[in-house]
């Protein structure tokens, strides 16, 4: 009877130790990020954010909040509008954490007419960055994931942390549910921004 009692209490920890150390059971499912982690994180300049309604600088900057960034070179077309919609929905889907997330379109060529007021009527709160003091080649290399990467052609979304580090990127085909899980997890456990 004593041996059965000892076995009943010792077997579960022993079994879990064996499964953890000698199998891959339960690993790699559901806990990982759905985007690509930028390692090491890259510092991004603290550009002022512009309200496209009147093309005036706001009191907000790129640093200080979690920021979803989309790169734009030229006029905002169908892909751009799709990403504006995507960023708006992702921010809203974070629920109670939505006030800690801002959305910014980084206009690589500094064209102040790239986004029209008509295009932005459905996207209140959308901000724009006109990067000054950096050439477009350096800017694109800052957002490149590999030497031969073309950030403008990929249509990715980038995540900049409140300290101003480019830390994660999501492909155009990334499932929204996965991005929402990542954002919610980051916002839940992060004490910054």
JSON list of C-alpha atoms in Angstrom, two decimals:
[
{"chain": "A", "resi": 1, "resn": "UNK", "atom": "CA", "xyz": [0.00, 0.00, 0.00]},
{"chain": "A", "resi": 2, "resn": "UNK", "atom": "CA", "xyz": [2.86, 2.37, 0.84]},
{"chain": "A", "resi": 3, "resn": "UNK", "atom": "CA", "xyz": [4.52, 1.72, -2.53]},
{"chain": "A", "resi": 4, "resn": "UNK", "atom": "CA", "xyz": [1.28, 2.52, -4.40]},
{"chain": "A", "resi": 5, "resn": "UNK", "atom": "CA", "xyz": [0.88, 5.75, -2.42]},
{"chain": "A", "resi": 6, "resn": "UNK", "atom": "CA", "xyz": [4.46, 6.81, -3.18]},
{"chain": "A", "resi": 7, "resn": "UNK", "atom": "CA", "xyz": [4.02, 5.93, -6.85]},
{"chain": "A", "resi": 8, "resn": "UNK", "atom": "CA", "xyz": [0.80, 7.99, -7.04]},
{"chain": "A", "resi": 9, "resn": "UNK", "atom": "CA", "xyz": [2.61, 11.11, -5.82]},
{"chain": "A", "resi": 10, "resn": "UNK", "atom": "CA", "xyz": [6.02, 10.57, -7.48]},
{"chain": "A", "resi": 11, "resn": "UNK", "atom": "CA", "xyz": [4.86, 9.43, -10.92]},
{"chain": "A", "resi": 12, "resn": "UNK", "atom": "CA", "xyz": [3.36, 12.74, -12.23]},
{"chain": "A", "resi": 13, "resn": "UNK", "atom": "CA", "xyz": [6.48, 14.88, -11.54]},
{"chain": "A", "resi": 14, "resn": "UNK", "atom": "CA", "xyz": [8.74, 12.13, -12.88]},
{"chain": "A", "resi": 15, "resn": "UNK", "atom": "CA", "xyz": [6.62, 11.78, -16.03]},
{"chain": "A", "resi": 16, "resn": "UNK", "atom": "CA", "xyz": [6.59, 15.55, -16.61]},
{"chain": "A", "resi": 17, "resn": "UNK", "atom": "CA", "xyz": [10.37, 15.72, -16.16]},
{"chain": "A", "resi": 18, "resn": "UNK", "atom": "CA", "xyz": [10.88, 12.96, -18.75]},
{"chain": "A", "resi": 19, "resn": "UNK", "atom": "CA", "xyz": [8.48, 14.61, -21.23]},
{"chain": "A", "resi": 20, "resn": "UNK", "atom": "CA", "xyz": [10.08, 18.04, -20.78]},
{"chain": "A", "resi": 21, "resn": "UNK", "atom": "CA", "xyz": [13.69, 16.86, -21.12]},
{"chain": "A", "resi": 22, "resn": "UNK", "atom": "CA", "xyz": [13.41, 14.10, -23.70]},
{"chain": "A", "resi": 23, "resn": "UNK", "atom": "CA", "xyz": [10.54, 15.03, -26.02]},
{"chain": "A", "resi": 24, "resn": "UNK", "atom": "CA", "xyz": [9.28, 18.05, -27.98]},
{"chain": "A", "resi": 25, "resn": "UNK", "atom": "CA", "xyz": [5.73, 17.59, -26.79]},
{"chain": "A", "resi": 26, "resn": "UNK", "atom": "CA", "xyz": [3.93, 20.94, -26.52]},
{"chain": "A", "resi": 27, "resn": "UNK", "atom": "CA", "xyz": [6.80, 23.08, -27.79]},
{"chain": "A", "resi": 28, "resn": "UNK", "atom": "CA", "xyz": [6.46, 25.56, -30.61]},
{"chain": "A", "resi": 29, "resn": "UNK", "atom": "CA", "xyz": [2.69, 25.84, -30.49]},
{"chain": "A", "resi": 30, "resn": "UNK", "atom": "CA", "xyz": [0.81, 28.99, -29.69]},
{"chain": "A", "resi": 31, "resn": "UNK", "atom": "CA", "xyz": [3.39, 30.78, -27.58]},
{"chain": "A", "resi": 32, "resn": "UNK", "atom": "CA", "xyz": [5.60, 32.31, -30.26]},
{"chain": "A", "resi": 33, "resn": "UNK", "atom": "CA", "xyz": [5.41, 35.60, -32.04]},
{"chain": "A", "resi": 34, "resn": "UNK", "atom": "CA", "xyz": [3.48, 35.81, -35.30]},
{"chain": "A", "resi": 35, "resn": "UNK", "atom": "CA", "xyz": [5.75, 38.44, -36.79]},
{"chain": "A", "resi": 36, "resn": "UNK", "atom": "CA", "xyz": [9.47, 38.68, -37.38]},
{"chain": "A", "resi": 37, "resn": "UNK", "atom": "CA", "xyz": [11.50, 39.90, -34.43]},
{"chain": "A", "resi": 38, "resn": "UNK", "atom": "CA", "xyz": [14.11, 42.49, -35.36]},
{"chain": "A", "resi": 39, "resn": "UNK", "atom": "CA", "xyz": [17.21, 41.38, -33.48]},
{"chain": "A", "resi": 40, "resn": "UNK", "atom": "CA", "xyz": [18.86, 43.43, -32.24]},
{"chain": "A", "resi": 41, "resn": "UNK", "atom": "CA", "xyz": [16.23, 46.17, -32.11]},
{"chain": "A", "resi": 42, "resn": "UNK", "atom": "CA", "xyz": [17.18, 49.23, -34.17]},
{"chain": "A", "resi": 43, "resn": "UNK", "atom": "CA", "xyz": [16.78, 52.77, -32.85]},
{"chain": "A", "resi": 44, "resn": "UNK", "atom": "CA", "xyz": [14.51, 54.93, -34.98]},
{"chain": "A", "resi": 45, "resn": "UNK", "atom": "CA", "xyz": [14.76, 58.75, -34.87]},
{"chain": "A", "resi": 46, "resn": "UNK", "atom": "CA", "xyz": [12.13, 60.53, -32.78]},
{"chain": "A", "resi": 47, "resn": "UNK", "atom": "CA", "xyz": [10.33, 62.27, -35.63]},
{"chain": "A", "resi": 48, "resn": "UNK", "atom": "CA", "xyz": [7.35, 64.53, -34.94]},
{"chain": "A", "resi": 49, "resn": "UNK", "atom": "CA", "xyz": [3.95, 63.15, -35.96]},
{"chain": "A", "resi": 50, "resn": "UNK", "atom": "CA", "xyz": [1.80, 65.22, -38.30]},
{"chain": "A", "resi": 51, "resn": "UNK", "atom": "CA", "xyz": [-1.97, 65.38, -38.34]},
{"chain": "A", "resi": 52, "resn": "UNK", "atom": "CA", "xyz": [-2.80, 64.97, -42.05]},
{"chain": "A", "resi": 53, "resn": "UNK", "atom": "CA", "xyz": [-6.06, 66.90, -41.68]},
{"chain": "A", "resi": 54, "resn": "UNK", "atom": "CA", "xyz": [-4.19, 70.20, -41.55]},
{"chain": "A", "resi": 55, "resn": "UNK", "atom": "CA", "xyz": [-0.58, 69.05, -42.24]},
{"chain": "A", "resi": 56, "resn": "UNK", "atom": "CA", "xyz": [0.44, 70.54, -38.90]},
{"chain": "A", "resi": 57, "resn": "UNK", "atom": "CA", "xyz": [2.74, 68.91, -36.36]},
{"chain": "A", "resi": 58, "resn": "UNK", "atom": "CA", "xyz": [1.03, 67.51, -33.32]},
{"chain": "A", "resi": 59, "resn": "UNK", "atom": "CA", "xyz": [2.47, 67.42, -29.83]},
{"chain": "A", "resi": 60, "resn": "UNK", "atom": "CA", "xyz": [3.04, 63.67, -30.27]},
{"chain": "A", "resi": 61, "resn": "UNK", "atom": "CA", "xyz": [6.23, 62.06, -31.45]},
{"chain": "A", "resi": 62, "resn": "UNK", "atom": "CA", "xyz": [7.20, 58.64, -32.74]},
{"chain": "A", "resi": 63, "resn": "UNK", "atom": "CA", "xyz": [8.68, 57.72, -29.34]},
{"chain": "A", "resi": 64, "resn": "UNK", "atom": "CA", "xyz": [6.52, 57.40, -26.24]},
{"chain": "A", "resi": 65, "resn": "UNK", "atom": "CA", "xyz": [3.84, 54.98, -27.44]},
{"chain": "A", "resi": 66, "resn": "UNK", "atom": "CA", "xyz": [3.71, 51.64, -29.22]},
{"chain": "A", "resi": 67, "resn": "UNK", "atom": "CA", "xyz": [3.53, 52.63, -32.88]},
{"chain": "A", "resi": 68, "resn": "UNK", "atom": "CA", "xyz": [2.35, 50.66, -35.90]},
{"chain": "A", "resi": 69, "resn": "UNK", "atom": "CA", "xyz": [4.26, 52.05, -38.89]},
{"chain": "A", "resi": 70, "resn": "UNK", "atom": "CA", "xyz": [3.62, 51.63, -42.60]},
{"chain": "A", "resi": 71, "resn": "UNK", "atom": "CA", "xyz": [6.13, 52.87, -45.21]},
{"chain": "A", "resi": 72, "resn": "UNK", "atom": "CA", "xyz": [4.81, 54.86, -48.17]},
{"chain": "A", "resi": 73, "resn": "UNK", "atom": "CA", "xyz": [6.70, 56.17, -51.18]},
{"chain": "A", "resi": 74, "resn": "UNK", "atom": "CA", "xyz": [4.51, 58.08, -53.58]},
{"chain": "A", "resi": 75, "resn": "UNK", "atom": "CA", "xyz": [0.75, 58.45, -53.54]},
{"chain": "A", "resi": 76, "resn": "UNK", "atom": "CA", "xyz": [-1.46, 56.33, -51.29]},
{"chain": "A", "resi": 77, "resn": "UNK", "atom": "CA", "xyz": [-3.03, 53.70, -53.52]},
{"chain": "A", "resi": 78, "resn": "UNK", "atom": "CA", "xyz": [-5.09, 50.60, -52.92]},
{"chain": "A", "resi": 79, "resn": "UNK", "atom": "CA", "xyz": [-2.38, 48.74, -50.96]},
{"chain": "A", "resi": 80, "resn": "UNK", "atom": "CA", "xyz": [-1.80, 51.79, -48.78]},
{"chain": "A", "resi": 81, "resn": "UNK", "atom": "CA", "xyz": [-5.51, 52.18, -48.01]},
{"chain": "A", "resi": 82, "resn": "UNK", "atom": "CA", "xyz": [-5.67, 48.49, -47.17]},
{"chain": "A", "resi": 83, "resn": "UNK", "atom": "CA", "xyz": [-2.87, 48.94, -44.66]},
{"chain": "A", "resi": 84, "resn": "UNK", "atom": "CA", "xyz": [-4.50, 52.03, -43.16]},
{"chain": "A", "resi": 85, "resn": "UNK", "atom": "CA", "xyz": [-7.62, 49.94, -42.62]},
{"chain": "A", "resi": 86, "resn": "UNK", "atom": "CA", "xyz": [-5.56, 47.07, -41.21]},
{"chain": "A", "resi": 87, "resn": "UNK", "atom": "CA", "xyz": [-3.71, 49.33, -38.75]},
{"chain": "A", "resi": 88, "resn": "UNK", "atom": "CA", "xyz": [-6.96, 50.92, -37.59]},
{"chain": "A", "resi": 89, "resn": "UNK", "atom": "CA", "xyz": [-8.58, 47.54, -36.98]},
{"chain": "A", "resi": 90, "resn": "UNK", "atom": "CA", "xyz": [-5.52, 46.12, -35.21]},
{"chain": "A", "resi": 91, "resn": "UNK", "atom": "CA", "xyz": [-5.39, 49.09, -32.85]},
{"chain": "A", "resi": 92, "resn": "UNK", "atom": "CA", "xyz": [-9.10, 48.83, -32.07]},
{"chain": "A", "resi": 93, "resn": "UNK", "atom": "CA", "xyz": [-8.82, 45.08, -31.50]},
{"chain": "A", "resi": 94, "resn": "UNK", "atom": "CA", "xyz": [-6.36, 45.59, -28.64]},
{"chain": "A", "resi": 95, "resn": "UNK", "atom": "CA", "xyz": [-9.38, 46.71, -26.60]},
{"chain": "A", "resi": 96, "resn": "UNK", "atom": "CA", "xyz": [-8.49, 48.36, -23.31]},
{"chain": "A", "resi": 97, "resn": "UNK", "atom": "CA", "xyz": [-4.89, 48.82, -24.48]},
{"chain": "A", "resi": 98, "resn": "UNK", "atom": "CA", "xyz": [-5.84, 50.81, -27.62]},
{"chain": "A", "resi": 99, "resn": "UNK", "atom": "CA", "xyz": [-4.93, 54.14, -26.00]},
{"chain": "A", "resi": 100, "resn": "UNK", "atom": "CA", "xyz": [-1.30, 52.96, -25.80]},
{"chain": "A", "resi": 101, "resn": "UNK", "atom": "CA", "xyz": [-1.03, 52.33, -29.57]},
{"chain": "A", "resi": 102, "resn": "UNK", "atom": "CA", "xyz": [-0.70, 54.92, -32.31]},
{"chain": "A", "resi": 103, "resn": "UNK", "atom": "CA", "xyz": [-0.67, 54.52, -36.09]},
{"chain": "A", "resi": 104, "resn": "UNK", "atom": "CA", "xyz": [1.76, 56.29, -38.39]},
{"chain": "A", "resi": 105, "resn": "UNK", "atom": "CA", "xyz": [2.43, 56.32, -42.11]},
{"chain": "A", "resi": 106, "resn": "UNK", "atom": "CA", "xyz": [6.08, 57.12, -42.80]},
{"chain": "A", "resi": 107, "resn": "UNK", "atom": "CA", "xyz": [6.22, 59.00, -46.12]},
{"chain": "A", "resi": 108, "resn": "UNK", "atom": "CA", "xyz": [9.69, 58.15, -47.40]},
{"chain": "A", "resi": 109, "resn": "UNK", "atom": "CA", "xyz": [9.78, 60.83, -50.11]},
{"chain": "A", "resi": 110, "resn": "UNK", "atom": "CA", "xyz": [8.45, 63.61, -47.78]},
{"chain": "A", "resi": 111, "resn": "UNK", "atom": "CA", "xyz": [5.59, 64.35, -50.21]},
{"chain": "A", "resi": 112, "resn": "UNK", "atom": "CA", "xyz": [3.01, 66.24, -48.14]},
{"chain": "A", "resi": 113, "resn": "UNK", "atom": "CA", "xyz": [0.31, 65.43, -50.71]},
{"chain": "A", "resi": 114, "resn": "UNK", "atom": "CA", "xyz": [0.85, 61.64, -50.58]},
{"chain": "A", "resi": 115, "resn": "UNK", "atom": "CA", "xyz": [-2.28, 61.21, -48.44]},
{"chain": "A", "resi": 116, "resn": "UNK", "atom": "CA", "xyz": [-5.36, 63.22, -49.33]},
{"chain": "A", "resi": 117, "resn": "UNK", "atom": "CA", "xyz": [-8.01, 64.35, -46.88]},
{"chain": "A", "resi": 118, "resn": "UNK", "atom": "CA", "xyz": [-10.63, 62.31, -48.76]},
{"chain": "A", "resi": 119, "resn": "UNK", "atom": "CA", "xyz": [-8.58, 59.14, -48.25]},
{"chain": "A", "resi": 120, "resn": "UNK", "atom": "CA", "xyz": [-8.35, 59.73, -44.51]},
{"chain": "A", "resi": 121, "resn": "UNK", "atom": "CA", "xyz": [-12.00, 60.44, -43.70]},
{"chain": "A", "resi": 122, "resn": "UNK", "atom": "CA", "xyz": [-12.51, 56.85, -42.49]},
{"chain": "A", "resi": 123, "resn": "UNK", "atom": "CA", "xyz": [-9.27, 56.84, -40.48]},
{"chain": "A", "resi": 124, "resn": "UNK", "atom": "CA", "xyz": [-9.50, 59.39, -37.67]},
{"chain": "A", "resi": 125, "resn": "UNK", "atom": "CA", "xyz": [-6.40, 59.51, -35.52]},
{"chain": "A", "resi": 126, "resn": "UNK", "atom": "CA", "xyz": [-4.13, 58.42, -38.36]},
{"chain": "A", "resi": 127, "resn": "UNK", "atom": "CA", "xyz": [-0.80, 60.22, -38.11]},
{"chain": "A", "resi": 128, "resn": "UNK", "atom": "CA", "xyz": [1.93, 60.79, -40.68]},
{"chain": "A", "resi": 129, "resn": "UNK", "atom": "CA", "xyz": [5.72, 61.03, -40.39]},
{"chain": "A", "resi": 130, "resn": "UNK", "atom": "CA", "xyz": [7.72, 63.13, -42.82]},
{"chain": "A", "resi": 131, "resn": "UNK", "atom": "CA", "xyz": [11.28, 62.08, -41.96]},
{"chain": "A", "resi": 132, "resn": "UNK", "atom": "CA", "xyz": [13.70, 64.96, -42.11]},
{"chain": "A", "resi": 133, "resn": "UNK", "atom": "CA", "xyz": [17.46, 64.84, -41.84]},
{"chain": "A", "resi": 134, "resn": "UNK", "atom": "CA", "xyz": [17.79, 61.36, -43.38]},
{"chain": "A", "resi": 135, "resn": "UNK", "atom": "CA", "xyz": [18.08, 60.32, -47.02]},
{"chain": "A", "resi": 136, "resn": "UNK", "atom": "CA", "xyz": [15.73, 57.69, -48.40]},
{"chain": "A", "resi": 137, "resn": "UNK", "atom": "CA", "xyz": [18.51, 55.08, -48.80]},
{"chain": "A", "resi": 138, "resn": "UNK", "atom": "CA", "xyz": [19.48, 55.28, -45.14]},
{"chain": "A", "resi": 139, "resn": "UNK", "atom": "CA", "xyz": [15.84, 55.27, -44.15]},
{"chain": "A", "resi": 140, "resn": "UNK", "atom": "CA", "xyz": [15.07, 52.16, -46.16]},
{"chain": "A", "resi": 141, "resn": "UNK", "atom": "CA", "xyz": [18.16, 50.37, -44.80]},
{"chain": "A", "resi": 142, "resn": "UNK", "atom": "CA", "xyz": [16.86, 51.10, -41.29]},
{"chain": "A", "resi": 143, "resn": "UNK", "atom": "CA", "xyz": [13.69, 49.16, -42.12]},
{"chain": "A", "resi": 144, "resn": "UNK", "atom": "CA", "xyz": [15.37, 46.40, -44.19]},
{"chain": "A", "resi": 145, "resn": "UNK", "atom": "CA", "xyz": [15.46, 42.94, -42.68]},
{"chain": "A", "resi": 146, "resn": "UNK", "atom": "CA", "xyz": [18.20, 41.66, -44.98]},
{"chain": "A", "resi": 147, "resn": "UNK", "atom": "CA", "xyz": [20.74, 43.26, -47.35]},
{"chain": "A", "resi": 148, "resn": "UNK", "atom": "CA", "xyz": [18.61, 42.50, -50.42]},
{"chain": "A", "resi": 149, "resn": "UNK", "atom": "CA", "xyz": [15.29, 43.34, -48.75]},
{"chain": "A", "resi": 150, "resn": "UNK", "atom": "CA", "xyz": [12.91, 45.85, -50.34]},
{"chain": "A", "resi": 151, "resn": "UNK", "atom": "CA", "xyz": [10.79, 47.29, -47.50]},
{"chain": "A", "resi": 152, "resn": "UNK", "atom": "CA", "xyz": [8.58, 49.38, -49.80]},
{"chain": "A", "resi": 153, "resn": "UNK", "atom": "CA", "xyz": [7.71, 46.45, -52.06]},
{"chain": "A", "resi": 154, "resn": "UNK", "atom": "CA", "xyz": [6.85, 44.12, -49.19]},
{"chain": "A", "resi": 155, "resn": "UNK", "atom": "CA", "xyz": [3.95, 46.15, -47.76]},
{"chain": "A", "resi": 156, "resn": "UNK", "atom": "CA", "xyz": [4.89, 45.22, -44.20]},
{"chain": "A", "resi": 157, "resn": "UNK", "atom": "CA", "xyz": [3.76, 46.76, -40.95]},
{"chain": "A", "resi": 158, "resn": "UNK", "atom": "CA", "xyz": [6.45, 47.63, -38.43]},
{"chain": "A", "resi": 159, "resn": "UNK", "atom": "CA", "xyz": [6.18, 47.92, -34.68]},
{"chain": "A", "resi": 160, "resn": "UNK", "atom": "CA", "xyz": [8.21, 50.58, -32.89]},
{"chain": "A", "resi": 161, "resn": "UNK", "atom": "CA", "xyz": [8.34, 50.38, -29.09]},
{"chain": "A", "resi": 162, "resn": "UNK", "atom": "CA", "xyz": [7.87, 53.42, -26.82]},
{"chain": "A", "resi": 163, "resn": "UNK", "atom": "CA", "xyz": [11.64, 53.74, -26.38]},
{"chain": "A", "resi": 164, "resn": "UNK", "atom": "CA", "xyz": [12.02, 54.27, -30.13]},
{"chain": "A", "resi": 165, "resn": "UNK", "atom": "CA", "xyz": [13.29, 50.85, -31.19]},
{"chain": "A", "resi": 166, "resn": "UNK", "atom": "CA", "xyz": [12.13, 49.06, -34.32]},
{"chain": "A", "resi": 167, "resn": "UNK", "atom": "CA", "xyz": [11.47, 45.67, -32.77]},
{"chain": "A", "resi": 168, "resn": "UNK", "atom": "CA", "xyz": [9.02, 43.67, -34.88]},
{"chain": "A", "resi": 169, "resn": "UNK", "atom": "CA", "xyz": [7.64, 43.47, -38.38]},
{"chain": "A", "resi": 170, "resn": "UNK", "atom": "CA", "xyz": [4.61, 41.77, -39.92]},
{"chain": "A", "resi": 171, "resn": "UNK", "atom": "CA", "xyz": [4.28, 40.69, -43.54]},
{"chain": "A", "resi": 172, "resn": "UNK", "atom": "CA", "xyz": [1.34, 41.75, -45.65]},
{"chain": "A", "resi": 173, "resn": "UNK", "atom": "CA", "xyz": [0.05, 38.17, -45.43]},
{"chain": "A", "resi": 174, "resn": "UNK", "atom": "CA", "xyz": [0.32, 37.90, -41.62]},
{"chain": "A", "resi": 175, "resn": "UNK", "atom": "CA", "xyz": [-2.99, 36.80, -40.08]},
{"chain": "A", "resi": 176, "resn": "UNK", "atom": "CA", "xyz": [-4.63, 39.66, -38.16]},
{"chain": "A", "resi": 177, "resn": "UNK", "atom": "CA", "xyz": [-5.46, 37.34, -35.26]},
{"chain": "A", "resi": 178, "resn": "UNK", "atom": "CA", "xyz": [-1.78, 36.59, -34.76]},
{"chain": "A", "resi": 179, "resn": "UNK", "atom": "CA", "xyz": [-0.82, 40.26, -34.83]},
{"chain": "A", "resi": 180, "resn": "UNK", "atom": "CA", "xyz": [-3.54, 41.04, -32.30]},
{"chain": "A", "resi": 181, "resn": "UNK", "atom": "CA", "xyz": [-2.26, 38.27, -30.00]},
{"chain": "A", "resi": 182, "resn": "UNK", "atom": "CA", "xyz": [1.27, 39.66, -30.21]},
{"chain": "A", "resi": 183, "resn": "UNK", "atom": "CA", "xyz": [0.17, 43.25, -29.57]},
{"chain": "A", "resi": 184, "resn": "UNK", "atom": "CA", "xyz": [-2.10, 42.30, -26.70]},
{"chain": "A", "resi": 185, "resn": "UNK", "atom": "CA", "xyz": [0.63, 40.21, -25.07]},
{"chain": "A", "resi": 186, "resn": "UNK", "atom": "CA", "xyz": [3.17, 43.02, -25.45]},
{"chain": "A", "resi": 187, "resn": "UNK", "atom": "CA", "xyz": [0.79, 45.63, -24.06]},
{"chain": "A", "resi": 188, "resn": "UNK", "atom": "CA", "xyz": [-0.30, 43.41, -21.20]},
{"chain": "A", "resi": 189, "resn": "UNK", "atom": "CA", "xyz": [3.21, 42.70, -19.93]},
{"chain": "A", "resi": 190, "resn": "UNK", "atom": "CA", "xyz": [4.95, 45.93, -20.90]},
{"chain": "A", "resi": 191, "resn": "UNK", "atom": "CA", "xyz": [5.12, 48.72, -18.35]},
{"chain": "A", "resi": 192, "resn": "UNK", "atom": "CA", "xyz": [6.32, 51.29, -20.86]},
{"chain": "A", "resi": 193, "resn": "UNK", "atom": "CA", "xyz": [4.24, 53.36, -23.24]}
]
